[in-house]
Short mmCIF file of C-alpha atoms in Angstrom, two decimals:
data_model
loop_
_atom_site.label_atom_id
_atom_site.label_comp_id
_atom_site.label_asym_id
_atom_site.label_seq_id
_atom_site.Cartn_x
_atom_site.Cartn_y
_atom_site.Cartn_z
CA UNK A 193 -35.94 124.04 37.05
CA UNK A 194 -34.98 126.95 35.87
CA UNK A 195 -32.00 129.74 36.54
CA UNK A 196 -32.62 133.28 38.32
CA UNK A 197 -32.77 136.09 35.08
CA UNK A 198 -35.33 138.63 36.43
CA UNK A 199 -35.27 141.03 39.30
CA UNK A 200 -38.31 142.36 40.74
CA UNK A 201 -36.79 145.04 43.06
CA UNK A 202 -35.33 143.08 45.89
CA UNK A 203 -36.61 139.75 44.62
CA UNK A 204 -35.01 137.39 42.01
CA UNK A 205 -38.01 135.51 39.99
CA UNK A 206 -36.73 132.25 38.58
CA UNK A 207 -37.77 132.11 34.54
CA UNK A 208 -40.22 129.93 35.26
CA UNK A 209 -42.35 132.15 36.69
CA UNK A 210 -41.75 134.75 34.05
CA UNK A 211 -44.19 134.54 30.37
CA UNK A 212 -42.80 137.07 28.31
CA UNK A 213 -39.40 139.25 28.30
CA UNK A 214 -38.95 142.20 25.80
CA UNK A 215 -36.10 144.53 25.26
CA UNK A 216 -36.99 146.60 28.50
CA UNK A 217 -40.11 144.75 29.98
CA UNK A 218 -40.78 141.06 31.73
CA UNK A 219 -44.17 139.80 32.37
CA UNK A 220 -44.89 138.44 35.37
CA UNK A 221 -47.12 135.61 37.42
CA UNK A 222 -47.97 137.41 40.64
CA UNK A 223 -47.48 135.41 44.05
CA UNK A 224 -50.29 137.11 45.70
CA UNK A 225 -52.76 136.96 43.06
CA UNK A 226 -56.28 139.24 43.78
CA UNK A 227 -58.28 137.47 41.06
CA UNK A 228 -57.26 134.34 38.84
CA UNK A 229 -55.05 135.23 36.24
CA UNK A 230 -53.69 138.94 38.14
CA UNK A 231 -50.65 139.48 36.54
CA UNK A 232 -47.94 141.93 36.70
CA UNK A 233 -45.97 144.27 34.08
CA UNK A 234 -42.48 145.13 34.76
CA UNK A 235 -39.70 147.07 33.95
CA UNK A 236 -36.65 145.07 33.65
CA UNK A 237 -34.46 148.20 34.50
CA UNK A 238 -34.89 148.54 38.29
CA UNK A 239 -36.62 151.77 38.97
CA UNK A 240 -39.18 153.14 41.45
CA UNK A 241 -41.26 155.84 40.22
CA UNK A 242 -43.03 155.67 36.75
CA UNK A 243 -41.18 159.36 35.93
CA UNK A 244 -37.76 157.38 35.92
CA UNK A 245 -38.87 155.54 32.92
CA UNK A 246 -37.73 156.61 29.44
CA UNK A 247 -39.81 157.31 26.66
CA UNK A 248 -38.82 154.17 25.22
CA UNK A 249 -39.17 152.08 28.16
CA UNK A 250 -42.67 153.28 29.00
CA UNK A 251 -43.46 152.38 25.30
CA UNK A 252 -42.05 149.45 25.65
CA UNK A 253 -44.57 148.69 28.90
CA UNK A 254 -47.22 149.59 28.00
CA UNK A 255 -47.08 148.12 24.49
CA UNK A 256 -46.62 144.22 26.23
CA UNK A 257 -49.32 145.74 28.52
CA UNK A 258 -51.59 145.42 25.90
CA UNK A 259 -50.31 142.25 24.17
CA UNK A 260 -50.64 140.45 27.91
CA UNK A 261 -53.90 141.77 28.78
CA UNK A 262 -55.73 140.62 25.56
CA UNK A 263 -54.43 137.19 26.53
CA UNK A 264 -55.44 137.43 30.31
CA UNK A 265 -59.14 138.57 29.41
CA UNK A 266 -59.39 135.38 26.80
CA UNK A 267 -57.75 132.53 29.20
CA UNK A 268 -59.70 133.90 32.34
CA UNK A 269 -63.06 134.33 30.48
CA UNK A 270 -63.22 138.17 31.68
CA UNK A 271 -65.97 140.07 31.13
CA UNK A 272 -63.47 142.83 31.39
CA UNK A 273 -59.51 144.18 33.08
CA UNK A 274 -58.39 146.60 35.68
CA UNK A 275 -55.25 148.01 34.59
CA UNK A 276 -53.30 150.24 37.17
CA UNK A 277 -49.80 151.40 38.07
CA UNK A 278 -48.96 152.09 42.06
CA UNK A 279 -46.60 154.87 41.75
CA UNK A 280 -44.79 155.53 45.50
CA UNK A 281 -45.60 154.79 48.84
CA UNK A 282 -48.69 157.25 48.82
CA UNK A 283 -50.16 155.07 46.40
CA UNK A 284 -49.78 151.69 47.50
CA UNK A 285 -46.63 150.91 46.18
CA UNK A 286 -45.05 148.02 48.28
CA UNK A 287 -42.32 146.83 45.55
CA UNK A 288 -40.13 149.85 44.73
CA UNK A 289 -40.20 148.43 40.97
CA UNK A 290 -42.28 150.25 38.57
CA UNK A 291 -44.78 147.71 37.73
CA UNK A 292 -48.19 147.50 35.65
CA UNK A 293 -51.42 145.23 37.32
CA UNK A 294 -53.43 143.40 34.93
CA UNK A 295 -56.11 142.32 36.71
CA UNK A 296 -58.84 140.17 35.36
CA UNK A 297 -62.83 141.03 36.15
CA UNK A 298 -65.61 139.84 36.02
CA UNK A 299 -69.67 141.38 37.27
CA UNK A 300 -69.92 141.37 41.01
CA UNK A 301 -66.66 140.13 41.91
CA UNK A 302 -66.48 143.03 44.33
CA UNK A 303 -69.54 144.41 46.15
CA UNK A 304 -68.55 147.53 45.68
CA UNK A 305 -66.04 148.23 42.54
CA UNK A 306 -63.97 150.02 44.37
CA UNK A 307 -62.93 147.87 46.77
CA UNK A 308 -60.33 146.23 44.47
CA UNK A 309 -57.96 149.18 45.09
CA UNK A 310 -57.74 148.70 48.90
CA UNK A 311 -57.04 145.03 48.17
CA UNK A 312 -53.74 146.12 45.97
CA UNK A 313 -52.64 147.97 48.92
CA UNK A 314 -53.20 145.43 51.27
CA UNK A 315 -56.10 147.57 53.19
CA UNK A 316 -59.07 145.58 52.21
CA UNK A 317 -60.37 141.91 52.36
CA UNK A 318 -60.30 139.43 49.12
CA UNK A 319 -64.17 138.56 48.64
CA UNK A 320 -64.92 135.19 48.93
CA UNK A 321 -66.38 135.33 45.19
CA UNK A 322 -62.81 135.64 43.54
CA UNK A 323 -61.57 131.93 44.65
CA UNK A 324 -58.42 133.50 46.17
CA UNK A 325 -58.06 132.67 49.45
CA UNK A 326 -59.14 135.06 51.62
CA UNK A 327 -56.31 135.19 54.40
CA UNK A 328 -54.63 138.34 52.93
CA UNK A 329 -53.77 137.13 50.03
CA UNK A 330 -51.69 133.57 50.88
CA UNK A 331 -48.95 133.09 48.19
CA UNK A 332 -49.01 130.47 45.72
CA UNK A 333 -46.85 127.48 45.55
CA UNK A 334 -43.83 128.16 42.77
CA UNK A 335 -45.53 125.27 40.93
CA UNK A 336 -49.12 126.86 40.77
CA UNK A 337 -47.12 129.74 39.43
CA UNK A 338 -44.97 127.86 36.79
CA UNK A 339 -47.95 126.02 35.61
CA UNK A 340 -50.18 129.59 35.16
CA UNK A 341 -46.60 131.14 33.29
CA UNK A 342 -46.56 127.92 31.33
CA UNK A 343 -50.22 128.58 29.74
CA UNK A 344 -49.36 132.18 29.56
CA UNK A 345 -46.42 131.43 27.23
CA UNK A 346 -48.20 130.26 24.67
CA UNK A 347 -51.03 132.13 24.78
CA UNK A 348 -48.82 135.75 24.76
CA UNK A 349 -46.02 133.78 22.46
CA UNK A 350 -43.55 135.33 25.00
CA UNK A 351 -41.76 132.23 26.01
CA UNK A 352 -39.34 132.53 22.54
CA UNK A 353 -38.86 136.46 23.54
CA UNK A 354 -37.61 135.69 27.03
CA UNK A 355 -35.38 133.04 25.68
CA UNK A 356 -34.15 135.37 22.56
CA UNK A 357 -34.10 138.55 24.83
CA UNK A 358 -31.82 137.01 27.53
CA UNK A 359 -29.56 136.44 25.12
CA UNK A 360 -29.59 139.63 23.11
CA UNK A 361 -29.73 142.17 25.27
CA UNK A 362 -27.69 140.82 28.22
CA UNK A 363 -29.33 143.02 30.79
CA UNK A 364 -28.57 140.76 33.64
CA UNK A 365 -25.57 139.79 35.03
CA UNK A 366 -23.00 137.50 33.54
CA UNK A 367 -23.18 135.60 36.88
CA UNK A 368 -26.97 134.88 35.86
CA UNK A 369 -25.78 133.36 32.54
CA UNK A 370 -26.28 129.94 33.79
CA UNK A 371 -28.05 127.23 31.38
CA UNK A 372 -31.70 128.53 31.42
CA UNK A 373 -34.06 125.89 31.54
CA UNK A 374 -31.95 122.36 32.71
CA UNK A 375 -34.29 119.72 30.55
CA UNK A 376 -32.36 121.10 28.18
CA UNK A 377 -28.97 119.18 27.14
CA UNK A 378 -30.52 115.83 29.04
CA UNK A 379 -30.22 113.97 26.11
CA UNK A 380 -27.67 111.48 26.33
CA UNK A 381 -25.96 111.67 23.02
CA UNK A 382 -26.53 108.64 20.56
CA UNK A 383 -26.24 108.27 16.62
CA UNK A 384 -28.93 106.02 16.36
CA UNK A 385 -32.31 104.24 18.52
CA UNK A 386 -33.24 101.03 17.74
CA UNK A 387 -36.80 99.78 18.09
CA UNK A 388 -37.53 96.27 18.19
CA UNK A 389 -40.69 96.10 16.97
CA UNK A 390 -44.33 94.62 17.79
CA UNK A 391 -44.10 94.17 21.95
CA UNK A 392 -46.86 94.52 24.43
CA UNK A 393 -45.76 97.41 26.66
CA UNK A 394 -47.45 95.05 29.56
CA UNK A 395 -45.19 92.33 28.90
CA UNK A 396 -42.41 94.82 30.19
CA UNK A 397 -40.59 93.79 32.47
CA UNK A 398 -38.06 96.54 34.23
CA UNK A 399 -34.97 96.22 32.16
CA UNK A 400 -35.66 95.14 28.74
CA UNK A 401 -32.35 93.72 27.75
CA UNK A 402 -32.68 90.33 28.95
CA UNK A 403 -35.61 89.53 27.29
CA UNK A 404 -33.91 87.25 24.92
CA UNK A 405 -30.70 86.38 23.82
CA UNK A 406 -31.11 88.55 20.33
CA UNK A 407 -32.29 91.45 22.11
CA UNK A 408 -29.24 91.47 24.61
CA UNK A 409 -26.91 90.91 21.92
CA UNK A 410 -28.76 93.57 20.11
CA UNK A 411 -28.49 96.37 23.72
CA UNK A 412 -24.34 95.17 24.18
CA UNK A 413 -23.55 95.67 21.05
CA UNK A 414 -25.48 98.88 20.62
CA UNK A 415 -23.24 100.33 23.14
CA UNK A 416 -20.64 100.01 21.50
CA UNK A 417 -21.14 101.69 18.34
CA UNK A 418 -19.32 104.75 17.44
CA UNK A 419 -21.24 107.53 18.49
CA UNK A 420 -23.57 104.57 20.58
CA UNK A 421 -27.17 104.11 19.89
CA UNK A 422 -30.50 103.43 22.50
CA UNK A 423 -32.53 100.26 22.20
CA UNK A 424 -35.72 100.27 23.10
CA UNK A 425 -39.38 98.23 23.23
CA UNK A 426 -42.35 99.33 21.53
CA UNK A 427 -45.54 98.11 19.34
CA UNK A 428 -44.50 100.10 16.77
CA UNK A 429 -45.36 99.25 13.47
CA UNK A 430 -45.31 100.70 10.02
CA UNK A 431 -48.41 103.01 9.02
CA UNK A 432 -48.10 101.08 5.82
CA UNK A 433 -48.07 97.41 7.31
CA UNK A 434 -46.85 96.11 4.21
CA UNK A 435 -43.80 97.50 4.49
CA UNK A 436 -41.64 94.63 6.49
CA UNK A 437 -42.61 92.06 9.06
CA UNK A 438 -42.85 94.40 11.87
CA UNK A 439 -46.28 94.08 10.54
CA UNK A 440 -46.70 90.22 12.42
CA UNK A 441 -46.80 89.88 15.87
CA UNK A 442 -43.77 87.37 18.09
CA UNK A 443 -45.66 84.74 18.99
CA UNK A 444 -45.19 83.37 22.56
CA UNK A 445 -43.01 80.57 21.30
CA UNK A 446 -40.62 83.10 19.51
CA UNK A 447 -39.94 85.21 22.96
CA UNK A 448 -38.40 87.40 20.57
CA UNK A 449 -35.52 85.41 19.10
CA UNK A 450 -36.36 86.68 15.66
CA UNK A 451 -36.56 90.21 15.98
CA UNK A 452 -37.96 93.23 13.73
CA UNK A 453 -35.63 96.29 14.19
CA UNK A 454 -36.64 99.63 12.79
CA UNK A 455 -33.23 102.33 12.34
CA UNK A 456 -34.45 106.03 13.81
CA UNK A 457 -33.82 108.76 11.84
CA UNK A 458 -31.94 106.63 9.25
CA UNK A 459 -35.73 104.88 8.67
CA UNK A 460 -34.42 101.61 7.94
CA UNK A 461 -36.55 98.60 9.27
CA UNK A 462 -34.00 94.93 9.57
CA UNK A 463 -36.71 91.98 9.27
CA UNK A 464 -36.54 88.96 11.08
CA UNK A 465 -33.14 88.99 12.49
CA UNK A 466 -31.61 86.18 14.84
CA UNK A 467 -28.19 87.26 17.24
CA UNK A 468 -26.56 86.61 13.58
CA UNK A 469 -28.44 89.01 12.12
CA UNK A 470 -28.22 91.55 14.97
CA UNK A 471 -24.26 91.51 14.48
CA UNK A 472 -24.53 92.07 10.70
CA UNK A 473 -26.78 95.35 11.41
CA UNK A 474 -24.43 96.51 14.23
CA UNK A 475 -22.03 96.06 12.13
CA UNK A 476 -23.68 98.07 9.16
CA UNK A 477 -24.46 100.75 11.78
CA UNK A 478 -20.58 100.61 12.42
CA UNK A 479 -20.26 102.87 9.43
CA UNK A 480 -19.49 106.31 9.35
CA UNK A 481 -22.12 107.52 6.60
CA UNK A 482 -25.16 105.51 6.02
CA UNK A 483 -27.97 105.30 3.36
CA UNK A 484 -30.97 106.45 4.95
CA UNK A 485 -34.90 106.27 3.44
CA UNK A 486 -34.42 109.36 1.33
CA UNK A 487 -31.40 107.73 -0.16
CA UNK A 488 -32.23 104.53 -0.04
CA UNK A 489 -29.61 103.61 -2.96
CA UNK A 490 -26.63 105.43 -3.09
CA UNK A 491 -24.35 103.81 -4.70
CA UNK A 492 -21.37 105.11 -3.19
CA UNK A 493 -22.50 104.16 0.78
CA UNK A 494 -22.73 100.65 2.16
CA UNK A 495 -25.66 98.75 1.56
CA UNK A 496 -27.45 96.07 4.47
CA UNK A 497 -26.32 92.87 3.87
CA UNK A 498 -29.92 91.18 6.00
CA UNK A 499 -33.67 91.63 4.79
CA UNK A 500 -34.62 95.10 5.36
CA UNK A 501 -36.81 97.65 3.65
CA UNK A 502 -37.51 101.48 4.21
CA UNK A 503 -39.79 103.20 5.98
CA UNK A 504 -41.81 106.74 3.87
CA UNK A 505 -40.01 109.40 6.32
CA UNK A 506 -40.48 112.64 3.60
CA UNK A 507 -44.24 112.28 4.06
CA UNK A 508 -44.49 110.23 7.46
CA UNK A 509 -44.21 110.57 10.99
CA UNK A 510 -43.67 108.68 13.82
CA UNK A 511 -44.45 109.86 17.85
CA UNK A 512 -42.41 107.75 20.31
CA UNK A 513 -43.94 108.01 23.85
CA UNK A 514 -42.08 106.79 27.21
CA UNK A 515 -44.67 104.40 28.45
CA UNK A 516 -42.41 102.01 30.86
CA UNK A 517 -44.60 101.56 34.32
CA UNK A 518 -42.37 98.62 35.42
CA UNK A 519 -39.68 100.86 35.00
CA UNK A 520 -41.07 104.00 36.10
CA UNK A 521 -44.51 104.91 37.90
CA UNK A 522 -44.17 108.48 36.23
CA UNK A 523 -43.20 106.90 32.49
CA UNK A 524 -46.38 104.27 32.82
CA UNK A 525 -48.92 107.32 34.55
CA UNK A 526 -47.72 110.20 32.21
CA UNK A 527 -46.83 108.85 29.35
CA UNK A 528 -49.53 106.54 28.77
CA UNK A 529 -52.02 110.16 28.86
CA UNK A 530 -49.89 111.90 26.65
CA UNK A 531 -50.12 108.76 24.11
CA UNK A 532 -53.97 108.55 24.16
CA UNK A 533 -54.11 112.09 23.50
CA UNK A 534 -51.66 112.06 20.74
CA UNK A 535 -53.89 108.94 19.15
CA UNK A 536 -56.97 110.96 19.89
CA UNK A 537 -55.80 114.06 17.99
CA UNK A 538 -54.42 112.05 15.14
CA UNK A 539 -57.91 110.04 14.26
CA UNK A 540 -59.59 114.02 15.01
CA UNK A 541 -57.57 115.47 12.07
CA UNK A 542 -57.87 111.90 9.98
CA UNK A 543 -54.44 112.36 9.99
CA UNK A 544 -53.39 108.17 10.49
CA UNK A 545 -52.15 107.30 6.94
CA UNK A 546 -49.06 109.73 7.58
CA UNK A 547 -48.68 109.90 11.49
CA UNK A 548 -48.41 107.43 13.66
CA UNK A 549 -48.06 107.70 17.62
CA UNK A 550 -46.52 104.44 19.67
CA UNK A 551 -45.52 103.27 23.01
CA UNK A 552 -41.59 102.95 23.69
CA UNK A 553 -39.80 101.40 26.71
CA UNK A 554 -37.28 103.55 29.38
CA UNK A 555 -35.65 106.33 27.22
CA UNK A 556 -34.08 108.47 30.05
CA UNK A 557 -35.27 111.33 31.86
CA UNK A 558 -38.32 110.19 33.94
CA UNK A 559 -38.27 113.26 36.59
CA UNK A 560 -39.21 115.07 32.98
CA UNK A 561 -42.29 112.82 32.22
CA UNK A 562 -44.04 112.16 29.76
CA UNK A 563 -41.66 112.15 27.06
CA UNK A 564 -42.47 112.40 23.71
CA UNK A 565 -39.55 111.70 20.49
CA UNK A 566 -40.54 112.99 17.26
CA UNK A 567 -39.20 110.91 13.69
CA UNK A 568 -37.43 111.95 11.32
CA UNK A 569 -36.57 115.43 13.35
CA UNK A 570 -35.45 113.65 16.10
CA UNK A 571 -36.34 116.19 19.01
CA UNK A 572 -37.10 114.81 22.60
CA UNK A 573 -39.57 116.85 24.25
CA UNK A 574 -40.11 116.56 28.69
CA UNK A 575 -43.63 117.62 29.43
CA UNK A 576 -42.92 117.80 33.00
CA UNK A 577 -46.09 116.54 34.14
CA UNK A 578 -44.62 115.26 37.40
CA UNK A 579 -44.17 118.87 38.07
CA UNK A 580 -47.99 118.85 38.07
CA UNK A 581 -50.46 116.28 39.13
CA UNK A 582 -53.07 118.14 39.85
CA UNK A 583 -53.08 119.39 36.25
CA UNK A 584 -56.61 118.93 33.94
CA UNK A 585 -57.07 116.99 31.25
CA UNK A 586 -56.88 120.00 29.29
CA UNK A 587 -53.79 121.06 29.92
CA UNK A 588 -52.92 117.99 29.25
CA UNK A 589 -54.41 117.83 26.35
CA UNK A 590 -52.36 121.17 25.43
CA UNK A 591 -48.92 119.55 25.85
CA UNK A 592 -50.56 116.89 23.16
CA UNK A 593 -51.52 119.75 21.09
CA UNK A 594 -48.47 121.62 21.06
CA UNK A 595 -46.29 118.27 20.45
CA UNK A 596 -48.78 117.46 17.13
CA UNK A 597 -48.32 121.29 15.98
CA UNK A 598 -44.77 120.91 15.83
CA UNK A 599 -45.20 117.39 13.84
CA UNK A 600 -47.68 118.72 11.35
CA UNK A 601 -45.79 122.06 10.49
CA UNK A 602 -42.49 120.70 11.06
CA UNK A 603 -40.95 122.91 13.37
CA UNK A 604 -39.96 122.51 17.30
CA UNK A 605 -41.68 123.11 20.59
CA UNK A 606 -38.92 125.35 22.33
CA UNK A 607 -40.59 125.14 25.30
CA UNK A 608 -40.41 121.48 26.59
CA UNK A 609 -37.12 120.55 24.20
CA UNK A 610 -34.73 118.49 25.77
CA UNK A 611 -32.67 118.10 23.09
CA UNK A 612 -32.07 115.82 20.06
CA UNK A 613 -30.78 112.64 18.20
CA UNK A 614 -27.06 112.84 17.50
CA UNK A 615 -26.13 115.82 19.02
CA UNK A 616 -24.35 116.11 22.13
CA UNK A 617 -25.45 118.47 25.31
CA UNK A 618 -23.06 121.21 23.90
CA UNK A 619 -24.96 121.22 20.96
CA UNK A 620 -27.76 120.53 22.15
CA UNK A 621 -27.71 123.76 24.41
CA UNK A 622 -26.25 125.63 21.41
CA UNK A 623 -28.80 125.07 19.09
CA UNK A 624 -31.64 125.89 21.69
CA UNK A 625 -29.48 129.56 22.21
CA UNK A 626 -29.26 130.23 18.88
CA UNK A 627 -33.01 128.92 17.73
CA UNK A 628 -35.36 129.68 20.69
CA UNK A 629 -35.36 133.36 20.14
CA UNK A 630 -36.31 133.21 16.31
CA UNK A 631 -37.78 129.84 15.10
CA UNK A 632 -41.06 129.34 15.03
CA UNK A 633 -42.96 127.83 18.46
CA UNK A 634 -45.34 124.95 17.91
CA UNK A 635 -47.40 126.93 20.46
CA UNK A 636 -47.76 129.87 17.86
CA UNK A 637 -49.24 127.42 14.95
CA UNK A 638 -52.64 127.16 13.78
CA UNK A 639 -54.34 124.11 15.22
CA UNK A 640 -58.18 124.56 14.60
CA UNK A 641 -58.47 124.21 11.16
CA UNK A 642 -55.81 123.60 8.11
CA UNK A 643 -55.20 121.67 5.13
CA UNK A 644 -51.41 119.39 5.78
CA UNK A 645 -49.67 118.81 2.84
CA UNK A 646 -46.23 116.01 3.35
CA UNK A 647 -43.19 117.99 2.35
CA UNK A 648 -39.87 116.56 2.03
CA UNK A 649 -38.05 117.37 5.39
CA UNK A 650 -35.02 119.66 5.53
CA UNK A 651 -31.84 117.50 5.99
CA UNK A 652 -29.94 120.42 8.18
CA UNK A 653 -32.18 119.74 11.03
CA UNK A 654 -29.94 116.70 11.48
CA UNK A 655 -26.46 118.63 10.96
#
């Protein structure tokens, strides 16, 4: 998943397994963990002995020391931390890497207090108490670790600093420069996606294009509009349903000959439209500068020549969620979680008049499930929770939370971004390099309690 950037003395630690990176210190998930949450401090310049350190650097350690251990001692529910440094062989050093232990504790974990140290240099036995098994220490699976660096990020925030860092400082080699995390830049580029409105995501069948002779006309000719555009399935419907007729169901007799087709980002919704109509809107979309819902009327760009109206996009927003089972297990099992949780969180912050969540067919990208795009921003985000099925509905529930964090305060989720609408994987992994290091993370918003005002979006989001 992701590219090797860290040493820790002989070993390279993929970034996944790292939570924060500062100008001269990484924070680590440990492989060998003592007690839940045991984490480790490092110096990114390879070193042995705590002496060897500058002034600076020990600053510098100490400092994130601090920053990592508040957020150990809240996500572990510790009653309190050992904090230690093995400094040479003497002293149970078995990584010649100056590195700081954070370990989380809690009353009577060990017997007798002391006993932890003997542990750390591999002397003593783990007590049964601490859930770690007891074998001398048996190492973790890398996805264990990912998924404990993944709650770590946004707890410590560091996620943004390992991504800016990399970048800024250079301290690895140029060899390591590699693309950091691959979800990004999986977006296959398009201009536009196309939503046909009002379908049962049961009624799916595996490919979608064949489900009537408008919507195949409608998926052909998408394809072959400059800059293309993605056609998918979904119930979608306006939050104000008397908007345009994706309000009213197909019936069975219709099988979707007369189709409702909403225009993402443009926010255009075509009503009603037969394969005639379909070719008039493809050829609308044919254009090289559209109209879109905050410009509904320009005079100067080409207007739709088929019954259409506009969708509210400066105060609205719309959640599309991969739900396809028949087309993916992952899609149908993943997807359809993150969705309730999305439409759980929504009617929680009585936030349904101005965002709406909805099911979508195949979008790409099911290894990354669930996926999640966000209108009128346009950013894909890959929750990756194939990467862990044994994960709690909690941390499920997070990835929900940090996807409606980024809606409500209009920013992006760094973390799981897999790019975005009408940009191409160049620019895709461009933008992340140049806006994951300074942009606000949906992980660092506040999410208990505020007050969301609408604002008109920023248009350069799109550019």
């Amino acid at each position: 998943m992701a590219s090797k950037v860290v040493q820790f003395g002989p070993l390279t630690i993929p970034l996944s397994q790292v939570f924060l990176l500062s100008k001269h210190t990484y924070g680590l998930v440990n492989l060998k963990p003592i007690r839940p949450g045991h984490v480790l401090v490092v110096s990114r310049r390879k070193v042995a002995r705590f002496n060897d350190l500058t002034l600076e650097e020990v600053t510098d350690l100490f400092t994130n020391g601090q920053r990592i251990s508040k957020a150990v001692e809240k996500l572990f529910n510790a009653d309190g931390l050992t904090l230690c440094v093995q400094d040479g062989d003497v002293a149970g050093q078995t990584v010649k890497h100056v590195h700081l232990h954070v370990i989380p504790r809690n009353t009577g974990d060990f017997a007798n207090n002391d006993d932890i140290y003997s542990v750390l240099e591999g002397t003593g036995n783990v007590p049964q108490q601490t859930h770690v098994d007891n074998d001398q220490r048996v190492a973790r699976t890398a996805t264990d670790m990912a998924a404990e660096a993944k709650m770590l990020r946004r707890q410590v925030g560091g996620w943004d600093d390992a991504v800016g860092q990399f970048i800024r400082y250079k301290l690895t080699d140029q060899s390591d420069m590699q693309q950091i995390d691959t979800q990004v830049g999986t977006v296959s580029p398009h201009r536009h996606h196309l939503v046909v409105c009002n379908s049962s995501p049961e009624k799916w069948p595996s490919r979608i294009e064949g489900m009537s002779e408008t919507v195949t006309a409608l998926a052909r000719g998408s394809i072959r509009l400059p800059g293309r555009a993605m056609v998918t399935m979904s119930d979608f419907a306006p939050l104000n349903s008397n908007v345009c007729g994706c309000a009213s169901q197909n019936t069975k007799d219709d099988k979707f000959q007369l189709i409702d087709v909403a225009v993402f980002p443009l926010g255009l919704v075509a009503k009603q439209l037969d394969v005639a109509g379909v070719n008039k809107l493809l050829e609308w979309l044919s254009y090289d500068i559209l109209p879109t819902s905050w410009t509904p009327t320009h005079a100067n760009l080409p207007q739709p020549e088929f019954d259409h109206s506009w969708l509210e996009l400066t105060q609205n927003r719309h959640i599309f969620v991969c739900t396809h089972g028949s087309r993916d297990y992952l899609c149908g099992l993943h997807g359809g979680k993150l969705l309730n949780d999305l439409r759980s969180l929504i009617e929680q912050r009585n936030l349904q008049k101005h965002i709406g969540a909805w099911a979508t067919s195949h979008i790409g990208g099911h290894k990354y499930a669930a996926n999640a795009i966000v209108y009128p921003r346009g950013d894909w985000y890959g929750t990756w929770c194939d990467k862990c099925n044994t994960s709690t509905e909690p941390e499920r529930r997070d990835d929900a939370q940090a996807i409606m964090d980024a809606v409500v305060h209009d920013v992006t989720w760094w973390d799981a971004w897999r790019g975005a609408t009408n940009m191409s994987k160049q620019d895709q992994i461009a933008m992340w390099t140049r806006s994951a290091d300074h942009a606000d993370n949906a992980g660092h918003a506040e999410s208990d309690e505020f007050s969301w005002v609408p604002a008109t979006r920023q248009r350069s989001a799109f550019k």
